[in-house]
């Protein structure tokens, strides 16, 4: 039960309370660039969620087994080659390079998948699909997972990492779709010329961020509610 | 294009990437060897620099790290604080603790007396509470100073009104959840590690007596 | 007919205002919004980005003759990731408090579109000196952008600048400015002002 509550907290935390776009400011470039129409925005959101999940799974695996300070694989290799067992092998300095390659590979994989099974979607994405590699949100998810794999006492399992990733992707999709809906309406409004485009989008994002601030404290409420329901 | 020339082509095209990977890997290894110890020292210093203000009379340099396990088997590093009086008298303990606050995780350091029955101080290491409201939990005058002297033998309670009686602490106006979270974190940590701390102190006294 | 390649001085000057990375090219938004709550983290982030940008430009410019077209993005990414790791470790070693405050945003410099685009547009095609000039120009422009937003947010949000109080005690701090909504609103309004200056300059030039 505790695990389930933790997972719900992580998921809702990533999707709503600490929304990747509106709280952590990651994924702003596609958020501003692709949010002109609801269907492209939703498609982009789904693609990003897909990529984040794969990237999170791969980066958790690599970090858990190779890159964290007490990882089993480097220690095994070190000892097999006759190294002193008291010395810890810490490969965490290679983390960022590893993550960016994982992300690039995940994007490549998703690109091939979409091209094979959803050709019209692939055409409508155009250059934006490979650009997901530079989407801060995915690297940010990997970094958050790495943060939770540092202390041996409180390691995150694959389920928690995946929940964070999917939650973050869902949150990104919610934010970008909301923005697309608002921008479709804004297109018919009389926006002052200097603010047209990025300016008014950012101001709208600010108001959206204010609205999402209302979600703060929801995870504590969930804990309390589930606690009460179970009694 | 024949397949053989393509295959040879892959290696001849990728040699630059492989060479760069090796060079960069070496550079990073060098950086890690040079800067790793400094970073570790910085991390330790964060806690050690707080020792004098959390445990009265303790000297920073004499602090010793000890690893303890609680009843559930969770392990935790705690710090023994000693006085700089030649005999290294145990002045108190520093117990790191953490938990969910209003916005995100709050990390604190709890100062305890040698018997782990009285809280001697509290310091907030890390928090992301609301600026201007919740983040006053880091303020000594407004919030932290009231923890010193509270009993660790019963859980802390949070009161939202004056006057404060017994083992209560006064919550910050407008930051009730943040204050409550800190109290819960302290209570949980003390409940889990009070007995292990007392056992460790008894074991250390025995070791000292055996040496004499 | 070969197109005119911008000279070093042109690259340098372009980077500061005419092709300002944040206000004109709309690149590197993530750190711009995240760390501009106060001047100190903003300037540290600008310095870290400058470090990575200039060194990456230098490296790519030196090996530009060896780059294969379809592997060049890979090489850029590898180079940038290495320099970002070095910058991150140096920050953790020498400016530990600031490194904790900046948190995950220093590694996010890797996916800062600004650096990859400069490698692609300038340093993979032009010489060492031009690449350095381009890097320095863009860094100054980025620092200016971060500084302008951080100034607004810090003064309005906490009455301080670089941690020193500049507004009288009685000023009620606009807490929202230090929080995410304030970042979006400030950047949006400042972008609007920059656009307006650009548009009025262009219309005056047309007259």
XYZ file of C-alpha atoms in Angstrom:
650
model
C 0.000 0.000 0.000
C 2.836 2.343 0.907
C 4.418 1.770 -2.471
C 1.172 2.584 -4.223
C 0.798 5.832 -2.281
C 4.396 6.766 -3.056
C 3.876 6.021 -6.739
C 0.696 8.107 -6.865
C 2.521 10.933 -5.117
C 5.432 10.779 -7.528
C 3.138 10.558 -10.555
C 0.794 13.379 -9.586
C 3.753 15.361 -8.336
C 5.457 15.175 -11.690
C 2.287 15.737 -13.722
C 0.528 18.498 -11.821
C 2.189 19.830 -8.677
C 5.708 20.172 -10.015
C 4.718 20.262 -13.668
C 7.829 19.942 -15.816
C 7.001 22.943 -17.983
C 5.256 25.280 -15.587
C 7.301 24.643 -12.447
C 10.681 23.328 -13.550
C 10.903 25.277 -16.828
C 12.044 22.337 -18.909
C 10.677 21.671 -22.368
C 9.980 25.336 -23.060
C 11.227 25.282 -26.668
C 8.632 22.817 -27.983
C 6.119 24.310 -25.569
C 6.417 27.633 -27.399
C 7.190 26.225 -30.814
C 4.687 23.435 -31.333
C 1.670 24.702 -29.440
C -0.186 26.453 -32.251
C -2.770 23.764 -32.869
C -4.246 21.254 -30.470
C -3.714 18.136 -32.573
C -0.004 18.772 -33.251
C 0.479 19.752 -29.627
C -1.154 16.580 -28.357
C 0.867 14.492 -30.808
C 4.069 16.129 -29.651
C 3.077 15.522 -26.039
C 2.513 11.831 -26.706
C 5.807 11.527 -28.582
C 7.658 13.200 -25.709
C 5.964 10.913 -23.175
C 6.984 7.888 -25.230
C 10.598 9.067 -25.499
C 10.800 9.996 -21.804
C 9.603 6.552 -20.742
C 12.150 4.710 -22.872
C 14.937 7.102 -21.903
C 14.046 6.803 -18.218
C 14.076 3.000 -18.332
C 17.438 2.904 -20.080
C 19.036 5.579 -17.932
C 17.778 3.967 -14.708
C 19.265 0.648 -15.794
C 22.605 2.179 -16.735
C 22.764 4.360 -13.631
C 21.782 1.567 -11.252
C 24.214 -0.985 -12.607
C 27.096 1.131 -13.835
C 27.098 4.800 -13.015
C 26.216 5.339 -9.372
C 28.898 5.414 -6.656
C 28.140 1.888 -5.379
C 27.271 0.259 -8.680
C 27.732 -3.523 -8.887
C 29.156 -3.877 -12.413
C 32.244 -1.650 -12.157
C 33.010 -3.117 -8.746
C 32.806 -6.648 -10.201
C 35.054 -5.756 -13.145
C 37.511 -4.017 -10.833
C 37.782 -6.963 -8.484
C 37.993 -9.516 -11.296
C 40.954 -7.617 -12.703
C 42.646 -7.851 -9.338
C 41.827 -4.454 -7.947
C 41.716 -3.659 -4.250
C 38.137 -4.394 -3.008
C 38.293 -1.507 -0.535
C 38.482 1.050 -3.335
C 35.074 2.115 -4.681
C 34.880 2.634 -8.417
C 32.822 5.736 -9.127
C 31.902 6.232 -12.784
C 29.311 8.945 -12.139
C 31.413 11.544 -13.966
C 30.331 9.882 -17.227
C 26.640 10.265 -16.370
C 25.792 13.238 -18.561
C 27.439 11.790 -21.638
C 25.675 8.483 -21.046
C 22.299 10.183 -20.645
C 22.537 12.253 -23.782
C 23.409 9.155 -25.789
C 20.527 7.239 -24.230
C 18.192 10.081 -25.170
C 19.513 10.304 -28.726
C 19.044 6.558 -29.129
C 15.531 6.663 -27.671
C 14.553 9.433 -30.084
C 16.031 7.446 -32.968
C 14.038 4.394 -31.901
C 10.784 6.344 -31.570
C 11.409 7.980 -34.932
C 11.768 4.598 -36.621
C 8.659 3.302 -34.844
C 6.490 6.297 -35.796
C 7.794 6.217 -39.385
C 6.833 2.547 -39.696
C 3.444 2.558 -38.013
C 2.129 6.124 -38.290
C 3.489 7.578 -41.577
C 1.124 10.582 -41.754
C 1.992 11.518 -38.176
C 5.676 11.213 -39.058
C 5.218 13.602 -41.975
C 3.321 16.145 -39.902
C 6.033 16.155 -37.236
C 8.728 17.005 -39.753
C 11.903 18.217 -38.099
C 10.381 18.417 -34.617
C 10.759 14.702 -33.930
C 14.584 14.623 -33.986
C 14.502 17.918 -32.090
C 13.049 16.056 -29.114
C 16.681 15.143 -28.394
C 17.274 18.706 -27.261
C 14.113 18.729 -25.191
C 15.290 19.613 -21.691
C 12.413 17.653 -20.172
C 13.884 14.266 -21.031
C 17.369 15.030 -19.743
C 15.738 16.563 -16.670
C 13.825 13.340 -15.986
C 17.089 11.369 -16.259
C 18.803 13.812 -13.884
C 15.996 13.504 -11.335
C 16.280 9.717 -11.465
C 20.047 10.004 -11.012
C 19.482 12.241 -7.984
C 17.405 9.509 -6.380
C 20.029 6.846 -7.037
C 22.813 8.571 -5.113
C 22.142 7.517 -1.528
C 22.249 3.774 -0.869
C 19.599 4.142 1.864
C 16.801 5.483 -0.333
C 17.278 4.058 -3.812
C 14.508 4.418 -6.329
C 13.391 1.270 -8.094
C 12.512 1.044 -11.773
C 8.823 1.493 -10.952
C 9.392 4.835 -9.247
C 11.651 6.059 -12.043
C 9.112 5.053 -14.679
C 6.273 6.740 -12.754
C 8.245 9.957 -12.614
C 8.971 9.790 -16.328
C 5.422 8.989 -17.420
C 4.024 11.540 -14.963
C 6.363 14.176 -16.323
C 5.431 13.341 -19.898
C 1.724 13.467 -19.076
C 2.226 16.812 -17.350
C 4.058 18.111 -20.402
C 1.203 16.935 -22.616
C -1.369 18.623 -20.392
C 0.565 21.889 -20.391
C 1.241 21.951 -24.116
C -2.343 21.019 -25.026
C -3.746 23.684 -22.705
C -1.405 26.201 -24.284
C -2.435 25.129 -27.782
C -6.106 25.555 -26.942
C -5.470 29.047 -25.594
C -3.302 30.017 -28.536
C -5.934 28.895 -31.022
C -8.272 31.392 -29.390
C -5.568 34.045 -29.156
C -5.094 33.880 -32.911
C -8.459 35.568 -33.282
C -7.740 38.239 -30.684
C -6.211 41.643 -31.090
C -2.784 41.085 -29.541
C -0.439 44.118 -29.488
C 2.154 43.668 -32.225
C 5.293 43.577 -30.037
C 3.778 40.831 -27.925
C 2.576 38.656 -30.779
C 4.012 35.164 -30.887
C 6.453 34.398 -28.087
C 5.578 37.357 -25.862
C 1.911 36.645 -25.369
C 2.583 32.898 -25.146
C 4.962 33.464 -22.256
C 2.518 35.741 -20.456
C -0.176 33.089 -20.916
C 2.255 30.500 -19.581
C 2.786 32.708 -16.538
C -0.912 32.776 -15.804
C -1.110 29.010 -16.355
C 1.806 28.592 -13.933
C -0.076 30.639 -11.357
C -3.077 28.365 -11.783
C -0.938 25.240 -11.384
C 0.513 26.636 -8.156
C -2.867 25.818 -6.704
C -1.919 22.133 -6.826
C 0.715 22.545 -4.112
C 0.092 20.335 -1.137
C -2.149 17.940 -3.081
C 0.186 15.018 -2.493
C -0.048 15.426 1.263
C -3.810 15.507 0.862
C -3.735 12.275 -1.131
C -1.728 10.621 1.615
C -4.211 11.772 4.220
C -7.259 10.766 2.154
C -5.991 7.304 1.362
C -5.026 6.930 5.011
C -8.575 7.838 6.042
C -10.171 5.575 3.429
C -8.161 2.615 4.586
C -9.149 2.990 8.222
C 28.279 1.115 -53.525
C 29.378 -2.341 -52.500
C 28.703 -3.582 -48.991
C 32.402 -4.028 -48.207
C 33.214 -0.434 -48.928
C 30.245 0.628 -46.815
C 31.445 -1.507 -43.906
C 34.972 -0.190 -44.136
C 33.307 3.187 -44.443
C 31.659 2.892 -41.011
C 34.945 2.457 -39.173
C 36.758 5.054 -41.244
C 33.938 7.475 -40.563
C 33.606 6.686 -36.891
C 37.326 6.844 -36.026
C 37.011 10.502 -35.088
C 34.111 9.841 -32.752
C 35.930 6.930 -31.106
C 39.143 8.941 -30.724
C 37.256 11.885 -29.253
C 35.396 9.569 -26.887
C 38.701 8.209 -25.595
C 40.266 11.672 -25.219
C 37.203 13.115 -23.493
C 36.923 10.063 -21.258
C 40.506 10.581 -20.161
C 39.910 14.280 -19.552
C 36.857 13.541 -17.423
C 38.729 10.899 -15.449
C 41.404 13.496 -14.765
C 38.865 16.067 -13.660
C 37.161 13.556 -11.378
C 40.471 12.540 -9.771
C 41.443 16.140 -9.206
C 38.129 17.587 -8.085
C 36.409 14.559 -6.554
C 38.064 14.888 -3.120
C 37.322 18.616 -2.987
C 33.642 17.997 -3.719
C 33.462 15.303 -1.037
C 35.020 17.707 1.444
C 32.447 20.341 0.525
C 29.619 17.924 1.153
C 30.990 16.922 4.557
C 31.674 20.532 5.454
C 28.051 21.407 5.027
C 27.175 19.311 8.050
C 30.389 19.779 10.016
C 30.273 23.552 9.908
C 26.985 23.440 11.779
C 28.270 21.342 14.664
C 29.190 24.211 17.038
C 25.792 25.870 16.721
C 23.790 22.670 17.077
C 25.613 21.154 20.043
C 26.888 23.593 22.623
C 30.536 23.389 23.436
C 31.418 20.997 20.642
C 34.509 21.438 18.524
C 34.052 20.995 14.809
C 37.251 19.148 14.047
C 36.658 16.405 16.601
C 33.353 15.296 15.075
C 33.189 11.604 14.277
C 30.904 9.867 11.832
C 29.053 6.775 12.980
C 26.678 4.570 11.037
C 23.598 3.368 12.879
C 20.704 1.118 11.976
C 17.163 1.618 13.229
C 14.624 -1.077 14.100
C 13.575 -1.491 10.441
C 17.139 -1.958 9.289
C 17.465 1.444 7.637
C 20.983 2.748 7.960
C 21.876 6.337 8.700
C 25.078 8.286 9.244
C 25.026 10.253 12.499
C 27.709 12.508 13.929
C 29.243 12.406 17.416
C 30.236 15.834 18.671
C 33.047 16.098 21.198
C 34.354 18.954 23.296
C 37.873 20.209 22.773
C 38.818 19.704 26.412
C 41.591 17.120 26.195
C 39.336 14.295 27.357
C 37.068 14.362 24.286
C 33.890 14.335 26.348
C 30.844 13.443 24.295
C 28.875 16.667 23.992
C 26.037 15.496 21.822
C 24.816 13.997 18.565
C 23.883 15.389 15.167
C 21.143 13.439 13.448
C 20.417 14.191 9.778
C 16.772 13.749 8.830
C 14.495 14.489 5.927
C 10.944 14.197 4.712
C 8.225 15.685 2.574
C 7.451 19.334 3.201
C 4.730 21.439 1.623
C 6.437 21.889 -1.732
C 9.296 19.426 -1.845
C 11.704 17.548 0.404
C 13.065 19.232 3.538
C 16.452 18.120 4.902
C 17.378 19.034 8.475
C 20.120 18.455 11.051
C 18.914 17.741 14.603
C 21.247 18.423 17.503
C 20.744 16.156 20.544
C 22.354 15.917 23.969
C 24.568 12.886 24.790
C 21.605 10.937 26.160
C 19.427 11.778 23.139
C 16.727 13.133 25.491
C 16.920 16.839 24.762
C 16.973 18.624 21.410
C 19.852 21.082 21.447
C 19.342 22.674 18.046
C 17.867 22.424 14.585
C 19.218 23.512 11.220
C 17.520 23.304 7.836
C 19.956 22.062 5.183
C 17.701 22.034 2.176
C 14.199 23.219 1.450
C 12.109 24.475 -1.435
C 9.159 25.907 0.437
C 7.252 28.968 -0.734
C 9.500 32.039 -0.687
C 8.237 34.655 1.755
C 6.031 32.169 3.597
C 7.240 28.607 4.082
C 10.915 29.318 3.644
C 11.027 31.187 6.958
C 11.569 27.757 8.502
C 15.242 28.502 7.845
C 15.104 31.616 10.011
C 16.690 31.167 13.427
C 14.819 33.883 15.260
C 11.430 33.201 13.728
C 11.420 29.426 13.880
C 14.539 27.370 14.587
C 15.562 28.727 17.986
C 12.419 27.423 19.657
C 13.527 23.815 19.147
C 16.491 24.109 21.510
C 15.650 22.714 24.923
C 12.605 20.718 23.835
C 12.366 17.196 25.179
C 13.114 14.348 22.804
C 11.301 11.814 24.982
C 7.886 12.768 23.670
C 6.799 13.843 20.166
C 6.730 17.546 19.366
C 3.327 19.100 18.838
C 2.537 22.080 16.690
C 0.432 24.922 18.021
C -0.960 27.659 15.831
C -1.704 30.037 18.687
C 0.219 31.529 21.587
C 0.959 30.640 24.327
C 3.075 27.576 23.697
C 3.046 24.966 26.466
C 4.832 21.727 27.114
C 6.478 20.096 24.152
C 4.818 22.361 21.615
C 6.385 24.504 18.961
C 4.751 27.549 17.456
C 3.930 27.226 13.770
C 4.792 30.081 11.432
C 1.812 32.192 10.417
C 0.878 31.336 6.864
C 3.216 28.342 6.843
C 1.399 25.827 9.006
C 2.081 22.868 6.742
C 5.795 23.663 6.440
C 6.104 23.992 10.233
C 4.092 20.817 10.763
C 6.270 18.950 8.256
C 9.432 19.948 10.117
C 7.948 18.765 13.425
C 6.937 15.446 11.840
C 10.416 14.971 10.352
C 12.031 15.600 13.753
C 9.597 13.296 15.555
C 10.069 10.468 13.064
C 13.851 10.680 13.159
C 14.049 10.772 16.955
C 11.565 7.907 17.297
C 13.655 5.788 14.940
C 17.140 6.599 16.250
C 16.788 7.469 19.938
C 17.410 3.905 21.115
C 20.237 3.196 18.626
C 21.917 6.457 19.730
C 21.690 5.501 23.406
C 22.989 2.007 22.642
C 25.897 3.479 20.678
C 26.731 5.813 23.546
C 26.707 2.924 26.043
C 28.875 0.847 23.699
C 31.321 3.724 23.264
C 31.550 4.231 27.052
C 32.265 0.517 27.457
C 34.988 0.683 24.822
C 36.576 3.660 26.595
C 36.458 1.909 29.974
C 38.044 -1.226 28.518
C 40.879 0.882 27.155
C 41.651 2.460 30.553
C 28.880 32.616 -56.051
C 29.999 31.996 -52.461
C 27.909 33.713 -49.783
C 29.659 36.297 -47.683
C 30.815 34.631 -44.448
C 30.561 37.003 -41.483
C 33.910 38.129 -40.144
C 35.055 37.735 -36.578
C 34.055 41.259 -35.593
C 30.658 40.835 -37.205
C 30.096 37.577 -35.360
C 31.113 39.230 -32.106
C 28.840 42.227 -32.484
C 25.892 40.188 -33.772
C 25.894 38.026 -30.705
C 25.444 40.825 -28.220
C 22.225 42.513 -29.335
C 21.164 42.071 -32.980
C 21.116 38.259 -32.704
C 20.776 38.044 -28.934
C 20.347 34.383 -28.047
C 17.339 34.918 -25.804
C 15.586 38.006 -27.132
C 16.060 37.443 -30.851
C 16.765 33.764 -31.372
C 14.581 32.498 -28.495
C 17.152 29.831 -27.593
C 18.180 28.668 -24.137
C 14.847 29.479 -22.543
C 15.072 26.827 -19.851
C 17.979 28.291 -17.850
C 16.742 31.797 -18.616
C 13.529 31.174 -16.737
C 14.891 28.882 -14.079
C 17.899 30.630 -12.575
C 16.966 34.283 -12.985
C 15.290 34.602 -9.594
C 18.353 36.459 -8.383
C 21.442 38.007 -9.977
C 24.020 35.701 -8.398
C 22.763 32.397 -9.820
C 21.982 34.106 -13.125
C 25.533 35.369 -13.539
C 26.985 32.027 -12.455
C 24.871 30.279 -15.084
C 25.958 32.844 -17.696
C 29.594 32.201 -16.802
C 29.141 28.424 -16.995
C 27.413 28.700 -20.381
C 30.177 31.019 -21.620
C 32.806 28.490 -20.512
C 31.098 25.660 -22.384
C 30.230 27.734 -25.453
C 33.685 29.179 -25.992
C 35.547 25.927 -25.382
C 33.119 23.942 -27.529
C 33.495 26.495 -30.330
C 37.282 26.287 -30.074
C 37.315 22.481 -30.147
C 34.861 22.159 -33.026
C 36.683 24.811 -35.003
C 39.983 22.977 -34.549
C 38.571 19.673 -35.811
C 36.233 21.089 -38.394
C 38.220 19.627 -41.255
C 37.728 16.090 -39.940
C 33.971 16.175 -39.403
C 31.822 13.822 -41.442
C 28.441 15.352 -42.310
C 26.165 12.748 -40.772
C 28.208 12.281 -37.611
C 28.776 15.940 -36.833
C 25.848 16.363 -34.435
C 27.185 13.376 -32.505
C 30.613 15.008 -32.243
C 29.091 18.328 -31.153
C 26.996 16.628 -28.488
C 29.941 14.612 -27.174
C 32.120 17.716 -26.954
C 29.448 19.804 -25.259
C 28.573 17.053 -22.762
C 32.240 16.725 -21.771
C 32.711 20.448 -21.193
C 29.439 20.680 -19.264
C 30.565 17.852 -16.978
C 33.826 19.695 -16.362
C 31.986 22.954 -15.656
C 29.572 21.187 -13.315
C 32.379 19.515 -11.360
C 34.316 22.768 -11.099
C 31.251 24.529 -9.748
C 30.672 21.768 -7.195
C 34.290 21.998 -6.085
C 34.764 25.772 -5.889
C 31.277 27.280 -5.549
C 29.441 24.528 -3.695
C 26.508 26.613 -2.411
C 25.854 28.077 -5.837
C 26.132 24.631 -7.400
C 23.430 23.349 -5.050
C 21.221 26.315 -5.867
C 21.611 25.863 -9.621
C 20.972 22.154 -9.237
C 20.004 20.284 -12.417
C 20.185 23.387 -14.626
C 23.940 23.207 -15.123
C 23.812 19.792 -16.819
C 20.866 21.102 -18.834
C 23.363 23.360 -20.623
C 24.038 20.268 -22.739
C 20.651 20.588 -24.405
C 20.828 24.355 -24.613
C 20.045 24.809 -28.297
C 22.267 27.892 -28.346
C 25.528 25.956 -28.144
C 24.682 23.306 -30.711
C 23.394 25.948 -33.099
C 26.585 28.002 -32.776
C 28.667 24.887 -33.460
C 26.535 24.106 -36.488
C 26.299 27.613 -37.914
C 29.681 29.077 -37.103
C 32.487 27.034 -35.640
C 32.149 23.997 -37.897
C 32.644 26.258 -40.873
C 34.941 29.059 -39.807
C 38.381 29.511 -38.308
C 39.513 29.549 -34.712
C 39.529 33.306 -34.185
C 36.054 33.778 -35.660
C 34.732 30.913 -33.576
C 36.115 32.467 -30.396
C 34.682 35.875 -31.320
C 31.305 34.285 -31.976
C 31.405 32.427 -28.667
C 32.370 35.530 -26.701
C 29.740 37.669 -28.415
C 26.945 35.187 -27.817
C 28.049 34.734 -24.206
C 27.920 38.477 -23.590
C 24.484 38.602 -25.188
C 23.280 35.681 -23.068
C 24.673 37.294 -19.908
C 22.930 40.557 -20.778
C 19.649 38.752 -21.287
C 19.916 36.761 -18.053
C 21.033 39.869 -16.185
C 18.136 41.979 -17.378
C 15.536 39.399 -16.366
C 17.242 38.630 -13.052
C 17.456 42.337 -12.194
C 13.728 42.814 -12.676
C 12.831 39.636 -10.788
C 15.194 40.144 -7.898
C 14.475 43.816 -7.273
C 10.724 43.439 -7.519
C 10.658 40.050 -5.846
C 12.888 40.625 -2.840
C 14.068 44.228 -2.935
C 17.659 43.145 -3.397
C 20.254 43.130 -6.160
C 23.096 40.627 -5.855
C 21.818 40.012 -2.343
C 22.222 43.631 -1.277
C 19.093 45.562 -0.380
C 18.366 48.324 -2.852
C 14.767 49.104 -2.011
C 13.625 50.575 1.311
C 12.478 48.224 4.061
C 8.849 49.160 3.614
C 8.651 47.733 0.095
C 6.306 44.739 0.070
C 8.252 42.118 -1.836
C 6.356 40.755 -4.843
C 6.917 37.116 -4.005
C 5.336 36.001 -7.268
C 8.332 37.407 -9.119
C 10.666 34.868 -7.579
C 8.280 32.015 -8.366
C 7.705 30.379 -11.776
C 4.821 32.635 -12.899
C 7.003 35.685 -12.373
C 9.658 34.196 -14.621
C 7.237 33.677 -17.497
C 5.608 37.078 -17.101
C 8.913 38.944 -16.881
C 10.384 37.218 -19.911
C 7.179 37.720 -21.901
C 7.014 41.432 -21.133
C 10.718 42.012 -21.708
C 10.468 40.140 -25.016
C 7.606 42.427 -25.931
C 9.727 45.474 -25.118
C 12.645 44.106 -27.154
C 10.331 43.434 -30.111
C 8.860 46.914 -29.846
C 12.328 48.505 -29.859
C 13.275 46.359 -32.844
C 10.091 47.142 -34.745
C 10.210 50.897 -34.140
C 13.859 50.910 -35.211
C 12.963 49.027 -38.401
C 10.044 51.349 -39.202
C 12.251 54.392 -38.658
C 14.846 52.875 -40.972
C 12.166 52.371 -43.636
C 11.038 55.988 -43.561
